[in-house]
PDB file of C-alpha atoms in Angstrom:
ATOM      1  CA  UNK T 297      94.855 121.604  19.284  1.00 55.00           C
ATOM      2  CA  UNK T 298      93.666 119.967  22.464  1.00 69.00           C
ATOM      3  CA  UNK T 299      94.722 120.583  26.168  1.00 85.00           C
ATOM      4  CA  UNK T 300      93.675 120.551  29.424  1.00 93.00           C
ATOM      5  CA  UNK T 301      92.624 124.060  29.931  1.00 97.00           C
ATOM      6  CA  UNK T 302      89.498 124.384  31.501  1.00 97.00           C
ATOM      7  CA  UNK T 303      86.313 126.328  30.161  1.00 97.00           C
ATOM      8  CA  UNK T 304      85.106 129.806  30.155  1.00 98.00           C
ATOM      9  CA  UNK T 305      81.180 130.032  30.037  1.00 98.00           C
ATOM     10  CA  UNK T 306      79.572 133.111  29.522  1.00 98.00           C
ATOM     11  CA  UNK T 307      76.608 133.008  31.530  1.00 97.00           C
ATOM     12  CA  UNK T 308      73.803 135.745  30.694  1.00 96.00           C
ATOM     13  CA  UNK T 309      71.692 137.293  34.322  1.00 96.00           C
ATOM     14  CA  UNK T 310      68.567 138.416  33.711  1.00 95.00           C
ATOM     15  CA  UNK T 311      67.595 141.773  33.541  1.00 95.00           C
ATOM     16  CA  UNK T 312      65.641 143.481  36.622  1.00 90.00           C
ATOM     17  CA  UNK T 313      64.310 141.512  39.602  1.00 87.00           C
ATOM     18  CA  UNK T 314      61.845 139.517  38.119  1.00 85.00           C
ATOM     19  CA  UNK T 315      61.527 135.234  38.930  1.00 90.00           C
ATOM     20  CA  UNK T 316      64.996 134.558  37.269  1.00 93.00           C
ATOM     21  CA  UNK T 317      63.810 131.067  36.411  1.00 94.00           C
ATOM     22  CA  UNK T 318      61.229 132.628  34.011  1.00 93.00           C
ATOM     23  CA  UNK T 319      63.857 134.094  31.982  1.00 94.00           C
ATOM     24  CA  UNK T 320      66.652 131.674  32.171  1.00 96.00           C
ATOM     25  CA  UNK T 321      66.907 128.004  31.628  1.00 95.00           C
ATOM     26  CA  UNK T 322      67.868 125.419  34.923  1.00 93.00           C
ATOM     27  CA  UNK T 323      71.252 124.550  33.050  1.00 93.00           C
ATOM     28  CA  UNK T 324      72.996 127.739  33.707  1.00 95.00           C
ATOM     29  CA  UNK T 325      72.184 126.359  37.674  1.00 93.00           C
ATOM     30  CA  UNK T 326      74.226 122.945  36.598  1.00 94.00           C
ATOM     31  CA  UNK T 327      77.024 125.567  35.264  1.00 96.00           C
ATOM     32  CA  UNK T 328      77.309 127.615  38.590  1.00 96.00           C
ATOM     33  CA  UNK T 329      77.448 124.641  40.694  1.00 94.00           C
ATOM     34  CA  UNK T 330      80.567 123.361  39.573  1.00 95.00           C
ATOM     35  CA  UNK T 331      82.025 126.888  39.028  1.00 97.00           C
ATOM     36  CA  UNK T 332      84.037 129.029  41.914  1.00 97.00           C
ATOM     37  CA  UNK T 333      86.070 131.377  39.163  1.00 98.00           C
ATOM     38  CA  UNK T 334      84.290 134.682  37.829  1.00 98.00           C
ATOM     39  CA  UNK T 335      85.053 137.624  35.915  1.00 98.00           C
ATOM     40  CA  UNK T 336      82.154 140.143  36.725  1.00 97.00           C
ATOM     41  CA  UNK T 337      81.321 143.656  36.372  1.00 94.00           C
ATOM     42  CA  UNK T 338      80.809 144.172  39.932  1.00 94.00           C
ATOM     43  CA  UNK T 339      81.291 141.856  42.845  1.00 96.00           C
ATOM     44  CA  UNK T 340      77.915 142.850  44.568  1.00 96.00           C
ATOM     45  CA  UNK T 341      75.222 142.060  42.263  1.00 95.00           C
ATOM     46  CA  UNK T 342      77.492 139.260  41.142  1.00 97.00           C
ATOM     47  CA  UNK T 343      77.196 137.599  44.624  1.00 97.00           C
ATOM     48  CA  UNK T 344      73.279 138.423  44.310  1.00 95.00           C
ATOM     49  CA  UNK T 345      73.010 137.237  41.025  1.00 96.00           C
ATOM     50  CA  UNK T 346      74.388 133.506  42.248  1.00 97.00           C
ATOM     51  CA  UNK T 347      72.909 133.147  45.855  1.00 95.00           C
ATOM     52  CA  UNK T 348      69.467 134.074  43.611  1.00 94.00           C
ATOM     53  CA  UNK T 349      70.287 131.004  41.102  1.00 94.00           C
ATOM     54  CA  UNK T 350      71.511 128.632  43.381  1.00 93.00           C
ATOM     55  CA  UNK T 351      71.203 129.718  47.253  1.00 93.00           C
ATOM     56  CA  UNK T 352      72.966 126.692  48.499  1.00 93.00           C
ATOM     57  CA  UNK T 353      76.374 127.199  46.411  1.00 94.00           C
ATOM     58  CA  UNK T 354      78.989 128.322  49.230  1.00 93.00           C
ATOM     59  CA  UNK T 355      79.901 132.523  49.090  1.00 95.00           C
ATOM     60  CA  UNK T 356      83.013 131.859  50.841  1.00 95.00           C
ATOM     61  CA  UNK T 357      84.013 129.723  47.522  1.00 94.00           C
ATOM     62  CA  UNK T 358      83.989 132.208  45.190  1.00 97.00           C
ATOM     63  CA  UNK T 359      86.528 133.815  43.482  1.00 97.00           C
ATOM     64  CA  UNK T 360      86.205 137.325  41.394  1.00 98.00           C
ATOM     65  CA  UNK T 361      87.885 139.050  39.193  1.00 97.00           C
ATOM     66  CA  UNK T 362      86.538 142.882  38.361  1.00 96.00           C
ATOM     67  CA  UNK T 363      86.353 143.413  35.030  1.00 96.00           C
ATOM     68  CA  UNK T 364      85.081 147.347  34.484  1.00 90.00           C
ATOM     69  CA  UNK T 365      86.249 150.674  32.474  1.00 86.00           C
ATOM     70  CA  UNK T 366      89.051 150.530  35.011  1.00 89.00           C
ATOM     71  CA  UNK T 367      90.420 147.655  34.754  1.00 92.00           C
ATOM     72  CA  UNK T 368      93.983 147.891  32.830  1.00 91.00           C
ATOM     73  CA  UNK T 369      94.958 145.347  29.726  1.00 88.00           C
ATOM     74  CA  UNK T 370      98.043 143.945  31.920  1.00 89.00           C
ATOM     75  CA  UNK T 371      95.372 142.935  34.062  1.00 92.00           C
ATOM     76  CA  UNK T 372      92.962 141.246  31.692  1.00 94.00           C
ATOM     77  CA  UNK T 373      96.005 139.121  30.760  1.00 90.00           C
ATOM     78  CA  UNK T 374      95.989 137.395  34.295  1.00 95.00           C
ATOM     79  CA  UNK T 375      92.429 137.043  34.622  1.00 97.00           C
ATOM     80  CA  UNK T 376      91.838 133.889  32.875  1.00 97.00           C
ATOM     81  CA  UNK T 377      94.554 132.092  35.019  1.00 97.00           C
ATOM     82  CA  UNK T 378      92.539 129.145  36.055  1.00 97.00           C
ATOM     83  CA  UNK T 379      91.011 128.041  32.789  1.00 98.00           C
ATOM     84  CA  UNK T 380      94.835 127.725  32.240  1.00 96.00           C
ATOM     85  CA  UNK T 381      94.906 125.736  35.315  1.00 96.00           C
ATOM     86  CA  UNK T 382      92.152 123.246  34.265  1.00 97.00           C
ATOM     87  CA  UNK T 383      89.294 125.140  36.109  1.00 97.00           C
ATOM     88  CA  UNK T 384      86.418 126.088  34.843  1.00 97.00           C
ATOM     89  CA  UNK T 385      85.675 129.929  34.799  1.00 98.00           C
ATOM     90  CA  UNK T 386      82.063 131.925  34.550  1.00 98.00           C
ATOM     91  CA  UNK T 387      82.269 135.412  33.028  1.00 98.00           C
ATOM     92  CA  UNK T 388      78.899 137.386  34.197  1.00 96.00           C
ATOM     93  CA  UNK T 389      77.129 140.400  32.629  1.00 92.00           C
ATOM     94  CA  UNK T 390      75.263 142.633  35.174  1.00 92.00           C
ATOM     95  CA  UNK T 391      72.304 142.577  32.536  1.00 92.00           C
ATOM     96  CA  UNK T 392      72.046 139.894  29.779  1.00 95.00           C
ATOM     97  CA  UNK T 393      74.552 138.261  27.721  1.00 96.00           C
ATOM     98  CA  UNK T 394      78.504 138.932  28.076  1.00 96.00           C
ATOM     99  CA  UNK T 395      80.069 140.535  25.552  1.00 95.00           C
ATOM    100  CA  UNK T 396      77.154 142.007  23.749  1.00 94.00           C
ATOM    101  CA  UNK T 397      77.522 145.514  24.450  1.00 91.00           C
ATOM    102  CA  UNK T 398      79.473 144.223  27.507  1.00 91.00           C
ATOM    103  CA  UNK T 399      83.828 144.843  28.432  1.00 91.00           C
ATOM    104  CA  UNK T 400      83.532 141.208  28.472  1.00 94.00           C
ATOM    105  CA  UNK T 401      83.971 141.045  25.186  1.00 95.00           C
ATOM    106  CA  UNK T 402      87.719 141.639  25.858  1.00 95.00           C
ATOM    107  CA  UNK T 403      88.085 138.702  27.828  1.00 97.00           C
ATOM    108  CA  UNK T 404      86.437 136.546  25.660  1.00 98.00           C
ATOM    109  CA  UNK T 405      88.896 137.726  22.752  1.00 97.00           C
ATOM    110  CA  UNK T 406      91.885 136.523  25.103  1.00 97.00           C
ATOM    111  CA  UNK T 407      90.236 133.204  25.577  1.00 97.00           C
ATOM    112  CA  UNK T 408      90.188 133.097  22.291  1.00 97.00           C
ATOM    113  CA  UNK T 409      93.910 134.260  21.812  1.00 97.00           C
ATOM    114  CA  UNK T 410      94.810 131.046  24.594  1.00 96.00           C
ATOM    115  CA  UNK T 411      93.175 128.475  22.992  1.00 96.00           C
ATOM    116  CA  UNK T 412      90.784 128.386  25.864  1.00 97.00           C
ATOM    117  CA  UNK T 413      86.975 126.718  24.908  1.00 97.00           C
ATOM    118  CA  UNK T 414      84.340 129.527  24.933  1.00 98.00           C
ATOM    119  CA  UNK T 415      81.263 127.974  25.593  1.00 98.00           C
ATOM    120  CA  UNK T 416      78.149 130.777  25.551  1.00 97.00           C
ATOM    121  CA  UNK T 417      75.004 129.696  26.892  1.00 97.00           C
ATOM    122  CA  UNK T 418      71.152 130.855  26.277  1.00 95.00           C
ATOM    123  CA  UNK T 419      69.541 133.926  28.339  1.00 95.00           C
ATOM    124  CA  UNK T 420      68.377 137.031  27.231  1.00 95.00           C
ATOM    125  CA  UNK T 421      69.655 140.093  25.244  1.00 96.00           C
ATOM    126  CA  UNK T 422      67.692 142.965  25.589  1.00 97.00           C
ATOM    127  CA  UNK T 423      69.277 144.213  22.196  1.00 97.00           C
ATOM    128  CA  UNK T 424      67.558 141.230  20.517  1.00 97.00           C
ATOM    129  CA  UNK T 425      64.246 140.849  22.068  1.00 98.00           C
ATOM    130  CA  UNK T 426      63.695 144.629  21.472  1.00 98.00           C
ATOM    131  CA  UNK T 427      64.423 144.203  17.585  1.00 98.00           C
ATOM    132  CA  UNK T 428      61.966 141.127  17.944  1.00 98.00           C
ATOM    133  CA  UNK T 429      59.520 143.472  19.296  1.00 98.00           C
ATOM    134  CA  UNK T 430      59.711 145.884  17.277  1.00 98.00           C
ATOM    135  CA  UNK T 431      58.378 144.613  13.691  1.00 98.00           C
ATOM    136  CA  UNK T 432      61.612 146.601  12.395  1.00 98.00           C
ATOM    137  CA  UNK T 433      64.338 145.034   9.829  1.00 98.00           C
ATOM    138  CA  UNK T 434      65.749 141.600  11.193  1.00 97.00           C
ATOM    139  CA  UNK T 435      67.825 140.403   8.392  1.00 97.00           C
ATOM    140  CA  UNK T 436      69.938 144.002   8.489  1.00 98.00           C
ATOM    141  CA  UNK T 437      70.509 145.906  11.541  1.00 98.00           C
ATOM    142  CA  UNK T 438      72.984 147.602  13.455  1.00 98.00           C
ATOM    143  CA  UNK T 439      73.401 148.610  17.582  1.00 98.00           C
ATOM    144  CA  UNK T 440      75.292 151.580  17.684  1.00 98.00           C
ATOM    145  CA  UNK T 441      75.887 151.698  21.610  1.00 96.00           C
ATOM    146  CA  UNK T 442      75.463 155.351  23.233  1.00 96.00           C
ATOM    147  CA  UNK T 443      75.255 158.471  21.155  1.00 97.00           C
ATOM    148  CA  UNK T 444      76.777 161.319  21.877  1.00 97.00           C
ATOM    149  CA  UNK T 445      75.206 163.665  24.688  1.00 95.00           C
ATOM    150  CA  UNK T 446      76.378 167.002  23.017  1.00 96.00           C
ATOM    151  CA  UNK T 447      72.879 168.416  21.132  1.00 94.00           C
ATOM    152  CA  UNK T 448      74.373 169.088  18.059  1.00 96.00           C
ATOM    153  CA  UNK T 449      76.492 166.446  17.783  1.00 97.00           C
ATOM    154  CA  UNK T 450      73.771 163.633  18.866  1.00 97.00           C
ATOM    155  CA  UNK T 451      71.401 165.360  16.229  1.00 97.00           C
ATOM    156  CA  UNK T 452      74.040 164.773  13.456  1.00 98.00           C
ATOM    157  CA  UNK T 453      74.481 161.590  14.262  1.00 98.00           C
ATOM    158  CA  UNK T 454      70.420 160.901  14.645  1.00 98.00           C
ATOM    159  CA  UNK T 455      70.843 162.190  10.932  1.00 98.00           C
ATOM    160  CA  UNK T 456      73.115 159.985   9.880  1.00 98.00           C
ATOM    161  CA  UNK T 457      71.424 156.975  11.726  1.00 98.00           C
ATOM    162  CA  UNK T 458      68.716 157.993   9.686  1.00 98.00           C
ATOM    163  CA  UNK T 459      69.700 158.262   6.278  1.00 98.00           C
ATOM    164  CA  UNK T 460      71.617 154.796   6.619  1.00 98.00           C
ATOM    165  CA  UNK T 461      68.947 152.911   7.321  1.00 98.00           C
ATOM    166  CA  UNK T 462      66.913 154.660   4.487  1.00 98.00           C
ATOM    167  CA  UNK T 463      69.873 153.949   2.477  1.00 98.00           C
ATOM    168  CA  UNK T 464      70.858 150.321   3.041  1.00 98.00           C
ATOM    169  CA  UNK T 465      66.683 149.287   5.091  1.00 98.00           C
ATOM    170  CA  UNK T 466      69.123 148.856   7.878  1.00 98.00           C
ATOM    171  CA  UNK T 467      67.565 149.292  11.683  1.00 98.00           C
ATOM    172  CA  UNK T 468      69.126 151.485  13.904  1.00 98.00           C
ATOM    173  CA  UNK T 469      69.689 150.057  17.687  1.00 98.00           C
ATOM    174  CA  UNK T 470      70.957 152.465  20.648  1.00 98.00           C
ATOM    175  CA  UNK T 471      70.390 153.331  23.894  1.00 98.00           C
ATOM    176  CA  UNK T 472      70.843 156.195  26.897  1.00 97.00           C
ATOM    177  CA  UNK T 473      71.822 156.007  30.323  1.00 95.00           C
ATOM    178  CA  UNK T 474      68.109 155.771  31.813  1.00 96.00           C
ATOM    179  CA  UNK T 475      68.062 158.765  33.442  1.00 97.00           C
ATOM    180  CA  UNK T 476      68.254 160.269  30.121  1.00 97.00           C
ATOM    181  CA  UNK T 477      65.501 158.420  28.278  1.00 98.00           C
ATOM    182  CA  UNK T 478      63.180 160.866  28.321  1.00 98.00           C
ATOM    183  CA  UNK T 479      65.154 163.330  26.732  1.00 97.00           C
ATOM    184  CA  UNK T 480      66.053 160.979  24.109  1.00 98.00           C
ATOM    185  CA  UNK T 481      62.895 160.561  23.324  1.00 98.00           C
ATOM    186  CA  UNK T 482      62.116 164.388  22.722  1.00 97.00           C
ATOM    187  CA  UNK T 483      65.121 164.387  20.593  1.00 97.00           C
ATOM    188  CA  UNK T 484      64.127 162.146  18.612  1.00 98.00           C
ATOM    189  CA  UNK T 485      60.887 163.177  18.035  1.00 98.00           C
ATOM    190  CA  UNK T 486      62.752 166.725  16.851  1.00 97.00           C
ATOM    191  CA  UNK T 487      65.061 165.772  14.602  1.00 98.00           C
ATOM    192  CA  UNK T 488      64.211 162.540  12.950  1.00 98.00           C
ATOM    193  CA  UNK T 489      61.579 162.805   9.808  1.00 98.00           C
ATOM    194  CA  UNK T 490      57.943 162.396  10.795  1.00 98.00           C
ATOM    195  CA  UNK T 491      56.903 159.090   8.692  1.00 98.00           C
ATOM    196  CA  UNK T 492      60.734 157.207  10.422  1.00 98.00           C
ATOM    197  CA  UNK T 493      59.394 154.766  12.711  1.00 98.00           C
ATOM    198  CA  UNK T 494      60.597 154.609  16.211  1.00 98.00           C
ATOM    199  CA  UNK T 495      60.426 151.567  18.327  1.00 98.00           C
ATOM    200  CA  UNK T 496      60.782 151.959  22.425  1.00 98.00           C
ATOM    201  CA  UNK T 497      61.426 148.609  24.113  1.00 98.00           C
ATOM    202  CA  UNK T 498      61.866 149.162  27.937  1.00 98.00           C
ATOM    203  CA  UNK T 499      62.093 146.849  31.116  1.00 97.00           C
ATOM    204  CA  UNK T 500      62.161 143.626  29.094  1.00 97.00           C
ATOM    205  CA  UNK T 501      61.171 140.723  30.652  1.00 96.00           C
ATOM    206  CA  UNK T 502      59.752 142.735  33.624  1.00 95.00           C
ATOM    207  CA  UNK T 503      55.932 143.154  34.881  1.00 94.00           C
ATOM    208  CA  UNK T 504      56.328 146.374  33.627  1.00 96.00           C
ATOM    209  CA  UNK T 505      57.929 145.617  30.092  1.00 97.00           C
ATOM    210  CA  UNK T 506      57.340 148.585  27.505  1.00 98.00           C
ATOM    211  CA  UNK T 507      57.641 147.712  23.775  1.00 98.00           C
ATOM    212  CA  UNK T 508      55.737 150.208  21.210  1.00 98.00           C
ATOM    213  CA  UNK T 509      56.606 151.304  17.838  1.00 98.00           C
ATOM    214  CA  UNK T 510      54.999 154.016  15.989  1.00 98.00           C
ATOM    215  CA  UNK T 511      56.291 156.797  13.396  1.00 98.00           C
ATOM    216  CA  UNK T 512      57.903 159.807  14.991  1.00 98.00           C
ATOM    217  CA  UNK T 513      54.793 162.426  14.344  1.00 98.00           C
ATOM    218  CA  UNK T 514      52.796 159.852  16.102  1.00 98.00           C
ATOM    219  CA  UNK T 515      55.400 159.660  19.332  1.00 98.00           C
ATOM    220  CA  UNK T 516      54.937 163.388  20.026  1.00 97.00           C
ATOM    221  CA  UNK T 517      51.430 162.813  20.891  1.00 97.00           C
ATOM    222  CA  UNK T 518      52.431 159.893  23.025  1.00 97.00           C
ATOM    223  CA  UNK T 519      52.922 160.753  27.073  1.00 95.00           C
ATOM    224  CA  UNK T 520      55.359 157.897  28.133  1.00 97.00           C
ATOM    225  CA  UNK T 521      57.720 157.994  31.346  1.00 98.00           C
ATOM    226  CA  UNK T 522      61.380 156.227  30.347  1.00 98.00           C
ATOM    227  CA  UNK T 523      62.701 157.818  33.827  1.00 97.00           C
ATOM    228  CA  UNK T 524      65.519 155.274  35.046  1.00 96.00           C
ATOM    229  CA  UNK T 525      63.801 152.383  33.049  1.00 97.00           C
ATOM    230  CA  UNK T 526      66.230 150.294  30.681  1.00 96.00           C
ATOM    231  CA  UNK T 527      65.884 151.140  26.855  1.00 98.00           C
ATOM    232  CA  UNK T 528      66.307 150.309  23.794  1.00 98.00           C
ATOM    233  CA  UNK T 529      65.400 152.586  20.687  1.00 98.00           C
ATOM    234  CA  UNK T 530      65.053 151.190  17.297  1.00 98.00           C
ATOM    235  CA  UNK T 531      64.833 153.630  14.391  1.00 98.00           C
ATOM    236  CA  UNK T 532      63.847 152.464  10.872  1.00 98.00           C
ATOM    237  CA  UNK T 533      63.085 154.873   7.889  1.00 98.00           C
ATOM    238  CA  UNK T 534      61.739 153.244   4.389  1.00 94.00           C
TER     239      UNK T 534
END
């Protein structure tokens, strides 16, 4: 069924403050300079994130919508009011792709629901250049989002991570709030079986980018800092 609904492009940012052109291609600049409608995580960086990819497009212009954790369903609905009015609309991650462990996955489901064209375009997911990275399983995997923080809980569920991908050679993809990497990592060096591997793959695309795997036994005679430094952990057992 066609109308005249304009279309919502999910445009991925890149992920730290590296040159943005290394990690992006020049046509998500075409895309923002015909664009004034957003749905963003957070109108700061947003605002940063476009005077960074195209400095001359006009602030003033711009029109956000918040999309967060508190951000009721009767207010999603309303959101995509000018791809309804013919405009185009952007929807913006604050790291990566939308809707990859992203709320805008929500929106994109009601664009969906409104016959409205969803049109994603290329940039990078730290989710799938750490698997890349990491030499683990890419024909079966799974990203599991956060674990739980509670020891005994995230230990049973490190188990069961475990034991599924032993069971199915499925890789295991999660991460931490960075300020809790390095405790992750001690964790896992604890409770997972010595021979499971363990891939760390940290400040992608960055000077600084971080991307090791090794079997557990091996990690706990590896000094690494993970302090406030965007992770992902991969965990494979054969």
């Amino acid at each position: 069924m066609t109308n005249n609904f304009g279309k919502l492009y999910l445009i991925p940012t890149d992920l730290g403050d590296g040159p943005v052109w290394e990690v992006l291609p020049t046509s998500i600049k075409e895309i923002i300079d015909f664009t004034d409608d957003y749905i963003v995580e957070n109108e700061k960086s947003a605002r940063r994130f476009i005077k960074k990819t195209h400095p001359q497009k006009s602030q003033p212009a711009l029109k956000l919508k918040i999309l967060n954790k508190f951000t009721e369903t009767s207010e999603k609905l309303s959101f995509l009011n000018a791809c309804k009015e013919g405009k185009s609309m952007g929807l913006l991650s604050e790291a990566g792709c939308p809707a990859i462990a992203d709320p805008g996955s929500d929106i994109v489901k009601l664009a969906h629901e409104n016959n409205i064209q969803v049109v994603p375009l290329v940039g990078p997911s730290s989710i799938i250049m750490a698997l890349m990275g990491s030499g683990m399983n890419g024909q079966s995997f799974a990203f599991n989002g956060y674990l739980p923080i509670e020891k005994n809980d995230r230990k049973t569920e490190l188990k069961r991570l475990e034991k599924l991908s032993s069971d199915h050679n499925q890789s295991q993809l999660f991460i931490e709030t960075p300020y809790r990497n390095n405790k992750m990592l001690e964790d896992l060096c604890v409770t997972l079986h010595p021979q499971t591997r363990l891939c760390v793959a940290c400040d992608l695309t960055l000077s600084s980018e971080y991307i090791k795997t090794y079997s557990v036994n091996d990690w706990k005679h590896i000094k690494v800092d993970l302090h406030k430094r965007p992770a992902i952990f991969i965990i494979h057992k054969d």
